Short mmCIF file of C-alpha atoms in Angstrom, two decimals:
data_model
loop_
_atom_site.label_atom_id
_atom_site.label_comp_id
_atom_site.label_asym_id
_atom_site.label_seq_id
_atom_site.Cartn_x
_atom_site.Cartn_y
_atom_site.Cartn_z
CA MET S 1 53.40 -54.54 8.59
CA THR S 2 51.65 -53.74 11.87
CA PHE S 3 52.93 -52.90 15.35
CA SER S 4 56.27 -54.62 15.57
CA SER S 5 59.27 -54.05 17.73
CA LYS S 6 61.35 -53.73 14.56
CA THR S 7 59.53 -50.67 13.19
CA ALA S 8 57.97 -49.12 16.29
CA GLY S 9 60.89 -46.83 17.07
CA THR S 10 62.09 -46.06 13.57
CA ALA S 11 59.00 -45.71 11.38
CA THR S 12 57.71 -42.20 10.75
CA ALA S 13 54.08 -41.11 10.35
CA LYS S 14 54.73 -41.06 6.58
CA ASP S 15 55.94 -44.68 6.73
CA HIS S 16 52.85 -45.74 8.68
CA LEU S 17 50.63 -44.03 6.10
CA LYS S 18 52.43 -45.95 3.35
CA TYR S 19 51.81 -49.20 5.24
CA ALA S 20 48.16 -48.23 5.79
CA ARG S 21 47.70 -47.64 2.03
CA MET S 22 49.29 -51.02 1.26
CA HIS S 23 47.02 -52.81 3.76
CA PHE S 24 43.94 -50.97 2.46
CA GLU S 25 44.69 -51.95 -1.13
CA ASN S 26 45.12 -55.59 -0.04
CA GLN S 27 41.94 -55.40 2.08
CA ASN S 28 43.97 -56.22 5.19
CA PHE S 29 41.87 -53.84 7.28
CA GLU S 30 43.32 -54.86 10.65
CA GLY S 31 46.81 -54.04 9.40
CA MET S 32 45.49 -50.76 8.03
CA LEU S 33 43.95 -49.83 11.40
CA ASP S 34 47.20 -50.67 13.21
CA SER S 35 49.19 -48.50 10.80
CA ILE S 36 46.71 -45.63 11.14
CA ILE S 37 46.86 -45.79 14.94
CA ALA S 38 50.66 -45.83 14.77
CA SER S 39 50.64 -42.80 12.46
CA ILE S 40 48.71 -40.76 15.03
CA GLU S 41 51.25 -41.86 17.63
CA VAL S 42 49.06 -43.77 20.04
CA GLU S 43 51.00 -45.83 22.58
CA LYS S 44 50.91 -49.52 21.66
CA ALA S 45 49.93 -50.38 25.25
CA ALA S 46 46.86 -48.14 24.94
CA VAL S 47 45.42 -50.11 22.00
CA GLU S 48 42.79 -52.79 22.61
CA ILE S 49 42.21 -55.30 19.81
CA LEU S 50 38.52 -55.88 19.07
CA PRO S 51 37.06 -58.60 16.82
CA ALA S 52 36.46 -56.13 13.97
CA GLY S 53 38.59 -53.17 14.94
CA ARG S 54 40.62 -51.33 17.52
CA ARG S 55 39.92 -49.22 20.60
CA PHE S 56 42.44 -46.79 22.03
CA VAL S 57 42.75 -43.97 24.51
CA TYR S 58 44.20 -40.65 23.44
CA GLY S 59 44.22 -38.01 26.17
CA SER S 60 40.79 -38.07 27.79
CA THR S 61 39.26 -39.56 24.65
CA ARG S 62 38.49 -43.24 24.03
CA VAL S 63 38.13 -43.92 20.30
CA GLU S 64 36.91 -47.05 18.56
CA MET S 65 37.53 -47.80 14.88
CA ARG S 66 35.74 -50.75 13.27
CA ILE S 67 35.23 -52.32 9.88
CA ASP S 68 31.84 -53.90 9.16
CA LEU S 69 32.50 -56.10 6.14
CA GLU S 70 28.90 -57.33 5.93
CA GLN S 71 27.64 -53.79 5.37
CA ASN S 72 30.90 -52.53 3.81
CA LEU S 73 31.27 -49.77 6.43
CA PHE S 74 34.07 -47.99 8.23
CA ILE S 75 33.01 -46.66 11.66
CA THR S 76 34.83 -44.39 14.09
CA GLU S 77 33.19 -43.36 17.33
CA SER S 78 34.06 -41.91 20.67
CA HIS S 79 32.08 -41.74 23.90
CA VAL S 80 31.44 -38.13 24.89
CA VAL S 81 29.30 -38.21 28.03
CA ASN S 82 26.59 -40.14 29.84
CA LEU S 83 23.23 -38.44 29.50
CA PRO S 84 22.25 -36.97 32.88
CA ALA S 85 18.57 -37.62 33.68
CA SER S 86 18.08 -34.18 35.20
CA ARG S 87 19.41 -32.26 32.17
CA THR S 88 18.29 -34.43 29.27
CA LEU S 89 16.31 -31.86 27.28
CA PRO S 90 18.88 -29.01 27.38
CA LEU S 91 21.70 -31.40 26.48
CA LEU S 92 19.76 -32.94 23.58
CA ARG S 93 18.98 -29.44 22.29
CA LYS S 94 22.70 -28.54 22.47
CA LEU S 95 23.64 -31.78 20.64
CA LEU S 96 21.18 -31.03 17.82
CA GLU S 97 22.59 -27.52 17.49
CA LEU S 98 26.13 -28.89 17.41
CA ASN S 99 25.23 -31.52 14.80
CA HIS S 100 24.16 -28.69 12.52
CA SER S 101 27.48 -26.90 12.93
CA LEU S 102 29.86 -29.90 12.88
CA GLN S 103 31.87 -30.81 9.84
CA GLU S 104 29.91 -33.00 7.45
CA TRP S 105 31.69 -36.20 8.40
CA SER S 106 30.69 -36.64 12.03
CA ARG S 107 27.57 -36.50 14.18
CA PHE S 108 26.61 -36.76 17.81
CA ALA S 109 24.48 -39.84 18.41
CA LEU S 110 22.60 -41.30 21.34
CA GLU S 111 22.72 -44.95 22.33
CA GLY S 112 20.79 -45.62 25.52
CA ASP S 113 22.10 -43.05 28.03
CA HIS S 114 25.40 -42.59 26.21
CA VAL S 115 26.28 -39.75 23.86
CA PHE S 116 28.80 -40.62 21.14
CA LEU S 117 30.48 -38.71 18.37
CA THR S 118 30.34 -41.00 15.38
CA TYR S 119 31.48 -41.19 11.78
CA ILE S 120 30.20 -43.88 9.41
CA ASP S 121 31.04 -44.22 5.73
CA LEU S 122 31.19 -46.88 3.06
CA LEU S 123 34.59 -48.54 2.81
CA THR S 124 34.59 -47.67 -0.88
CA HIS S 125 34.38 -43.96 0.05
CA THR S 126 37.35 -44.08 2.40
CA CYS S 127 41.11 -44.18 2.16
CA PRO S 128 43.76 -44.17 4.89
CA GLU S 129 44.29 -40.40 4.62
CA LYS S 130 40.57 -39.74 5.12
CA ILE S 131 40.39 -42.20 8.02
CA ILE S 132 43.33 -40.48 9.73
CA GLY S 133 41.68 -37.07 9.31
CA VAL S 134 38.33 -38.31 10.54
CA THR S 135 39.85 -40.10 13.53
CA ARG S 136 41.86 -37.03 14.53
CA GLY S 137 38.73 -34.88 14.16
CA VAL S 138 36.65 -37.23 16.31
CA MET S 139 39.39 -37.24 18.97
CA GLU S 140 39.67 -33.44 19.01
CA ILE S 141 35.92 -32.76 19.03
CA THR S 142 35.26 -35.35 21.72
CA ASP S 143 38.08 -33.98 23.85
CA GLN S 144 36.66 -30.47 23.41
CA TYR S 145 33.07 -31.32 24.30
CA ASP S 146 33.34 -34.06 26.94
CA ASN S 147 34.29 -31.57 29.65
CA LEU S 148 31.82 -28.95 28.39
CA PHE S 149 28.87 -31.31 28.76
CA VAL S 150 29.98 -32.44 32.22
CA ASP S 151 30.33 -28.81 33.34
CA ASP S 152 26.97 -27.66 31.86
#
């Protein structure tokens, strides 16, 4: 069961978690991602379907969740800020300091001029409950730091 007009208004977060567990056990990862997104109450219209995952906006945060079946990975990431050329060194120093203090499951990463908060784990080390916690954490941390880095 994924986003459907039948369950959208009546299903609770607990129901969506149950559906996510069922999809995970059946290796229906797209259904699992849909159920996880529904459990964190993201508007259906805000969800973009990607070839191997989902992208959604939550507040000022844009989060992407993907499954890489070739490498057996679950990936969640969120864009934090574009790296300003004039303040590269101080910002990189701050990111390294933050990586040391962040919870063990996420890290700031650099791709080109873009700073992301990312979480990567083996599918075999995940479960829907962990994915929900990680996704919420990435959303909260990104939302906290995106404005800080722009203001610095």
